[in-house]
Amino acid sequence: MHYTITPVATGKSFFHMVLTMSMHSPYDTFEGDDLGISFPDNYSPEYCNYLRACHFTDVQIGRYIDYLKREGIYDNSLIVIAADHQAHPYFLNMQSWELNDEKLPLYLINLDADPDSLHQGEINQLDVFPTILDAMGCASLWSGFGCSVYRKDDFYNSVTDHAYEISDLIIDGDYFKQER
């Protein structure tokens, strides 16, 4: 998933959001070119398909960035590439210990900020929106849930164990189907 906010020549802002589904489960098949990638024999077929999907997504993002450059709008674009969650080991037919790292990337391309002035540690998906607002210079009394990476000295973990418990109750407990 990535977002592009582009100031265009008219002085108006242009917002373009692309949500990718190519890396989402299930991973029992891969619809796409062979890509010529070989994997170790001990990788599950699902994990191989997931890695093929990762490569496919990388290529498509590269094509999109090339398009922005050809159109002459890349240098004036803030590009945010973020994931909504990791690939769950269950869907990869793997054990969680078999995966190296389950942390998610956040790419802020063409961000007008000194990287040393930004929070460099782990963040949550909730922190992406406030970061985009700060990057665009949007002043608001409400900046969404989460904490912007621009607030290096005041950064806090916006998702607590209690928030995870509530989320799990809603997801696993059919909370919204219950009659009140």
PDB file of C-alpha atoms in Angstrom:
ATOM      1  CA  MET A   1       0.000   0.000   0.000  1.00  0.00           C
ATOM      2  CA  HIS A   2       1.414   3.413  -0.832  1.00  0.00           C
ATOM      3  CA  TYR A   3       0.203   6.953  -0.945  1.00  0.00           C
ATOM      4  CA  THR A   4       1.377   9.749  -3.199  1.00  0.00           C
ATOM      5  CA  ILE A   5       0.665  13.398  -2.490  1.00  0.00           C
ATOM      6  CA  THR A   6       1.792  15.623  -5.342  1.00  0.00           C
ATOM      7  CA  PRO A   7       1.667  19.417  -5.661  1.00  0.00           C
ATOM      8  CA  VAL A   8       1.025  20.020  -9.379  1.00  0.00           C
ATOM      9  CA  ALA A   9       1.707  23.063 -11.539  1.00  0.00           C
ATOM     10  CA  THR A  10      -1.776  24.496 -10.949  1.00  0.00           C
ATOM     11  CA  GLY A  11      -0.940  25.039  -7.290  1.00  0.00           C
ATOM     12  CA  LYS A  12      -3.592  22.509  -6.250  1.00  0.00           C
ATOM     13  CA  SER A  13      -2.735  19.354  -4.369  1.00  0.00           C
ATOM     14  CA  PHE A  14      -3.117  15.960  -5.964  1.00  0.00           C
ATOM     15  CA  PHE A  15      -3.567  12.874  -3.841  1.00  0.00           C
ATOM     16  CA  HIS A  16      -3.149   9.400  -5.267  1.00  0.00           C
ATOM     17  CA  MET A  17      -3.495   6.265  -3.191  1.00  0.00           C
ATOM     18  CA  VAL A  18      -2.746   2.769  -4.431  1.00  0.00           C
ATOM     19  CA  LEU A  19      -3.545  -0.279  -2.331  1.00  0.00           C
ATOM     20  CA  THR A  20      -1.792  -3.448  -3.421  1.00  0.00           C
ATOM     21  CA  MET A  21      -3.285  -6.872  -2.870  1.00  0.00           C
ATOM     22  CA  SER A  22      -0.591  -8.886  -4.628  1.00  0.00           C
ATOM     23  CA  MET A  23       1.135  -9.837  -1.361  1.00  0.00           C
ATOM     24  CA  HIS A  24      -1.983 -10.840   0.567  1.00  0.00           C
ATOM     25  CA  SER A  25      -2.917 -14.412   1.469  1.00  0.00           C
ATOM     26  CA  PRO A  26      -3.755 -17.034   0.370  1.00  0.00           C
ATOM     27  CA  TYR A  27      -0.407 -18.149  -1.004  1.00  0.00           C
ATOM     28  CA  ASP A  28      -1.338 -21.535  -2.429  1.00  0.00           C
ATOM     29  CA  THR A  29      -0.843 -20.187  -5.972  1.00  0.00           C
ATOM     30  CA  PHE A  30       0.996 -17.328  -7.636  1.00  0.00           C
ATOM     31  CA  GLU A  31      -0.641 -15.645 -10.607  1.00  0.00           C
ATOM     32  CA  GLY A  32       2.121 -14.089 -12.598  1.00  0.00           C
ATOM     33  CA  ASP A  33       5.259 -14.634 -14.611  1.00  0.00           C
ATOM     34  CA  ASP A  34       7.712 -17.345 -13.551  1.00  0.00           C
ATOM     35  CA  LEU A  35      10.325 -14.669 -12.730  1.00  0.00           C
ATOM     36  CA  GLY A  36      13.084 -17.301 -12.832  1.00  0.00           C
ATOM     37  CA  ILE A  37      13.599 -17.194  -9.068  1.00  0.00           C
ATOM     38  CA  SER A  38      14.869 -20.373  -7.435  1.00  0.00           C
ATOM     39  CA  PHE A  39      14.306 -21.108  -3.758  1.00  0.00           C
ATOM     40  CA  PRO A  40      15.859 -23.566  -1.308  1.00  0.00           C
ATOM     41  CA  ASP A  41      14.178 -26.971  -1.234  1.00  0.00           C
ATOM     42  CA  ASN A  42      13.142 -26.529   2.417  1.00  0.00           C
ATOM     43  CA  TYR A  43      10.915 -23.495   1.623  1.00  0.00           C
ATOM     44  CA  SER A  44       7.218 -24.319   1.600  1.00  0.00           C
ATOM     45  CA  PRO A  45       5.366 -23.741  -1.696  1.00  0.00           C
ATOM     46  CA  GLU A  46       3.329 -21.040   0.071  1.00  0.00           C
ATOM     47  CA  TYR A  47       6.472 -19.230   1.205  1.00  0.00           C
ATOM     48  CA  CYS A  48       7.894 -19.377  -2.325  1.00  0.00           C
ATOM     49  CA  ASN A  49       4.675 -17.910  -3.718  1.00  0.00           C
ATOM     50  CA  TYR A  50       4.745 -15.176  -1.084  1.00  0.00           C
ATOM     51  CA  LEU A  51       8.340 -14.285  -2.029  1.00  0.00           C
ATOM     52  CA  ARG A  52       7.330 -14.231  -5.727  1.00  0.00           C
ATOM     53  CA  ALA A  53       4.509 -11.845  -4.805  1.00  0.00           C
ATOM     54  CA  CYS A  54       6.987  -9.646  -2.889  1.00  0.00           C
ATOM     55  CA  HIS A  55       9.212  -9.464  -5.945  1.00  0.00           C
ATOM     56  CA  PHE A  56       6.223  -8.712  -8.190  1.00  0.00           C
ATOM     57  CA  THR A  57       5.136  -5.889  -5.872  1.00  0.00           C
ATOM     58  CA  ASP A  58       8.663  -4.431  -5.780  1.00  0.00           C
ATOM     59  CA  VAL A  59       8.776  -4.412  -9.589  1.00  0.00           C
ATOM     60  CA  GLN A  60       5.366  -2.695  -9.809  1.00  0.00           C
ATOM     61  CA  ILE A  61       6.352  -0.015  -7.282  1.00  0.00           C
ATOM     62  CA  GLY A  62       9.524   0.547  -9.313  1.00  0.00           C
ATOM     63  CA  ARG A  63       7.427   0.971 -12.464  1.00  0.00           C
ATOM     64  CA  TYR A  64       5.212   3.485 -10.658  1.00  0.00           C
ATOM     65  CA  ILE A  65       8.215   5.512  -9.480  1.00  0.00           C
ATOM     66  CA  ASP A  66       9.648   5.418 -13.021  1.00  0.00           C
ATOM     67  CA  TYR A  67       6.294   6.756 -14.271  1.00  0.00           C
ATOM     68  CA  LEU A  68       6.399   9.650 -11.784  1.00  0.00           C
ATOM     69  CA  LYS A  69       9.926  10.473 -12.956  1.00  0.00           C
ATOM     70  CA  ARG A  70       8.951  10.351 -16.648  1.00  0.00           C
ATOM     71  CA  GLU A  71       6.006  12.678 -15.956  1.00  0.00           C
ATOM     72  CA  GLY A  72       8.312  15.100 -14.141  1.00  0.00           C
ATOM     73  CA  ILE A  73       6.423  14.924 -10.835  1.00  0.00           C
ATOM     74  CA  TYR A  74       8.658  12.579  -8.828  1.00  0.00           C
ATOM     75  CA  ASP A  75      10.771  15.325  -7.229  1.00  0.00           C
ATOM     76  CA  ASN A  76       7.646  17.143  -6.002  1.00  0.00           C
ATOM     77  CA  SER A  77       5.993  13.996  -4.634  1.00  0.00           C
ATOM     78  CA  LEU A  78       5.926  12.650  -1.120  1.00  0.00           C
ATOM     79  CA  ILE A  79       5.682   8.888  -1.547  1.00  0.00           C
ATOM     80  CA  VAL A  80       4.722   6.737   1.420  1.00  0.00           C
ATOM     81  CA  ILE A  81       4.989   2.970   1.153  1.00  0.00           C
ATOM     82  CA  ALA A  82       3.615   1.028   4.116  1.00  0.00           C
ATOM     83  CA  ALA A  83       2.270  -2.440   4.857  1.00  0.00           C
ATOM     84  CA  ASP A  84      -0.847  -3.184   6.861  1.00  0.00           C
ATOM     85  CA  HIS A  85       0.549  -6.350   8.496  1.00  0.00           C
ATOM     86  CA  GLN A  86       3.155  -9.045   8.090  1.00  0.00           C
ATOM     87  CA  ALA A  87       2.603 -12.342   6.292  1.00  0.00           C
ATOM     88  CA  HIS A  88       1.312 -14.703   8.951  1.00  0.00           C
ATOM     89  CA  PRO A  89       3.367 -17.915   9.305  1.00  0.00           C
ATOM     90  CA  TYR A  90       0.181 -20.022   9.299  1.00  0.00           C
ATOM     91  CA  PHE A  91      -0.622 -18.939   5.719  1.00  0.00           C
ATOM     92  CA  LEU A  92       2.988 -19.580   4.674  1.00  0.00           C
ATOM     93  CA  ASN A  93       2.822 -23.137   6.052  1.00  0.00           C
ATOM     94  CA  MET A  94       5.689 -22.247   8.397  1.00  0.00           C
ATOM     95  CA  GLN A  95       6.436 -21.851  12.072  1.00  0.00           C
ATOM     96  CA  SER A  96       6.934 -18.298  13.355  1.00  0.00           C
ATOM     97  CA  TRP A  97      10.521 -19.079  14.394  1.00  0.00           C
ATOM     98  CA  GLU A  98      11.339 -19.864  10.741  1.00  0.00           C
ATOM     99  CA  LEU A  99      10.842 -16.226   9.735  1.00  0.00           C
ATOM    100  CA  ASN A 100      13.750 -13.872  10.349  1.00  0.00           C
ATOM    101  CA  ASP A 101      11.894 -10.680  11.195  1.00  0.00           C
ATOM    102  CA  GLU A 102       8.256  -9.711  11.303  1.00  0.00           C
ATOM    103  CA  LYS A 103       8.771  -5.957  11.420  1.00  0.00           C
ATOM    104  CA  LEU A 104       7.133  -3.906   8.695  1.00  0.00           C
ATOM    105  CA  PRO A 105       8.808  -1.293   6.527  1.00  0.00           C
ATOM    106  CA  LEU A 106       7.738   2.312   6.206  1.00  0.00           C
ATOM    107  CA  TYR A 107       9.299   4.188   3.318  1.00  0.00           C
ATOM    108  CA  LEU A 108       8.978   7.973   3.188  1.00  0.00           C
ATOM    109  CA  ILE A 109      10.439   8.959  -0.173  1.00  0.00           C
ATOM    110  CA  ASN A 110      11.261  12.621  -0.839  1.00  0.00           C
ATOM    111  CA  LEU A 111      10.483  13.547   2.750  1.00  0.00           C
ATOM    112  CA  ASP A 112      11.682  17.078   3.417  1.00  0.00           C
ATOM    113  CA  ALA A 113      13.324  16.371   6.773  1.00  0.00           C
ATOM    114  CA  ASP A 114      16.691  15.485   8.230  1.00  0.00           C
ATOM    115  CA  PRO A 115      16.480  11.757   9.059  1.00  0.00           C
ATOM    116  CA  ASP A 116      18.374  12.369  12.306  1.00  0.00           C
ATOM    117  CA  SER A 117      15.557  14.667  13.454  1.00  0.00           C
ATOM    118  CA  LEU A 118      12.953  11.891  13.127  1.00  0.00           C
ATOM    119  CA  HIS A 119      12.056   8.994  15.397  1.00  0.00           C
ATOM    120  CA  GLN A 120      14.042   6.011  14.069  1.00  0.00           C
ATOM    121  CA  GLY A 121      12.580   3.129  16.096  1.00  0.00           C
ATOM    122  CA  GLU A 122       9.558   0.930  15.667  1.00  0.00           C
ATOM    123  CA  ILE A 123       6.233   2.534  14.858  1.00  0.00           C
ATOM    124  CA  ASN A 124       2.692   1.287  14.326  1.00  0.00           C
ATOM    125  CA  GLN A 125       0.346   1.596  11.381  1.00  0.00           C
ATOM    126  CA  LEU A 126      -1.532   4.240  13.391  1.00  0.00           C
ATOM    127  CA  ASP A 127       1.559   6.465  13.210  1.00  0.00           C
ATOM    128  CA  VAL A 128       1.536   6.757   9.401  1.00  0.00           C
ATOM    129  CA  PHE A 129      -1.350   9.260   9.146  1.00  0.00           C
ATOM    130  CA  PRO A 130      -0.004  11.765  11.710  1.00  0.00           C
ATOM    131  CA  THR A 131       3.402  11.506  10.005  1.00  0.00           C
ATOM    132  CA  ILE A 132       1.878  12.336   6.606  1.00  0.00           C
ATOM    133  CA  LEU A 133       0.067  15.327   8.120  1.00  0.00           C
ATOM    134  CA  ASP A 134       3.316  16.644   9.603  1.00  0.00           C
ATOM    135  CA  ALA A 135       5.206  15.988   6.354  1.00  0.00           C
ATOM    136  CA  MET A 136       2.633  18.040   4.434  1.00  0.00           C
ATOM    137  CA  GLY A 137       2.686  20.848   7.005  1.00  0.00           C
ATOM    138  CA  CYS A 138      -0.987  20.353   7.879  1.00  0.00           C
ATOM    139  CA  ALA A 139      -1.881  21.982  11.176  1.00  0.00           C
ATOM    140  CA  SER A 140      -4.852  20.373  12.884  1.00  0.00           C
ATOM    141  CA  LEU A 141      -6.178  20.070  16.405  1.00  0.00           C
ATOM    142  CA  TRP A 142      -6.844  16.382  15.659  1.00  0.00           C
ATOM    143  CA  SER A 143      -4.099  14.488  13.899  1.00  0.00           C
ATOM    144  CA  GLY A 144      -5.610  11.032  14.177  1.00  0.00           C
ATOM    145  CA  PHE A 145      -4.547   8.248  16.427  1.00  0.00           C
ATOM    146  CA  GLY A 146      -0.894   7.479  16.729  1.00  0.00           C
ATOM    147  CA  CYS A 147       2.235   9.554  16.924  1.00  0.00           C
ATOM    148  CA  SER A 148       4.174  11.261  14.133  1.00  0.00           C
ATOM    149  CA  VAL A 149       7.829  10.340  13.559  1.00  0.00           C
ATOM    150  CA  TYR A 150       8.441  14.104  13.483  1.00  0.00           C
ATOM    151  CA  ARG A 151       7.934  14.101  17.266  1.00  0.00           C
ATOM    152  CA  LYS A 152      11.249  12.396  17.983  1.00  0.00           C
ATOM    153  CA  ASP A 153      11.586  13.597  21.572  1.00  0.00           C
ATOM    154  CA  ASP A 154       7.912  12.978  22.438  1.00  0.00           C
ATOM    155  CA  PHE A 155       7.346   9.758  20.490  1.00  0.00           C
ATOM    156  CA  TYR A 156       5.319   7.095  22.289  1.00  0.00           C
ATOM    157  CA  ASN A 157       4.030   3.617  21.418  1.00  0.00           C
ATOM    158  CA  SER A 158       0.478   4.259  20.312  1.00  0.00           C
ATOM    159  CA  VAL A 159      -0.601   0.622  20.521  1.00  0.00           C
ATOM    160  CA  THR A 160      -0.631  -0.843  23.997  1.00  0.00           C
ATOM    161  CA  ASP A 161      -1.185  -4.424  25.132  1.00  0.00           C
ATOM    162  CA  HIS A 162      -4.672  -3.366  26.227  1.00  0.00           C
ATOM    163  CA  ALA A 163      -5.425  -2.034  22.722  1.00  0.00           C
ATOM    164  CA  TYR A 164      -4.328  -5.391  21.242  1.00  0.00           C
ATOM    165  CA  GLU A 165      -6.650  -7.215  23.659  1.00  0.00           C
ATOM    166  CA  ILE A 166      -9.602  -5.061  22.603  1.00  0.00           C
ATOM    167  CA  SER A 167      -8.732  -5.551  18.923  1.00  0.00           C
ATOM    168  CA  ASP A 168      -8.570  -9.329  19.373  1.00  0.00           C
ATOM    169  CA  LEU A 169     -11.933  -9.337  21.154  1.00  0.00           C
ATOM    170  CA  ILE A 170     -13.511  -7.418  18.277  1.00  0.00           C
ATOM    171  CA  ILE A 171     -11.896  -9.546  15.549  1.00  0.00           C
ATOM    172  CA  ASP A 172     -12.293 -12.974  17.163  1.00  0.00           C
ATOM    173  CA  GLY A 173     -15.477 -12.427  19.135  1.00  0.00           C
ATOM    174  CA  ASP A 174     -17.948 -11.237  16.486  1.00  0.00           C
ATOM    175  CA  TYR A 175     -18.366  -8.133  18.637  1.00  0.00           C
ATOM    176  CA  PHE A 176     -20.408  -6.274  16.015  1.00  0.00           C
ATOM    177  CA  LYS A 177     -22.754  -9.227  15.401  1.00  0.00           C
ATOM    178  CA  GLN A 178     -23.846  -9.392  19.019  1.00  0.00           C
ATOM    179  CA  GLU A 179     -27.241  -8.015  19.876  1.00  0.00           C
ATOM    180  CA  ARG A 180     -27.349  -5.287  22.490  1.00  0.00           C
TER     181      ARG A 180
END
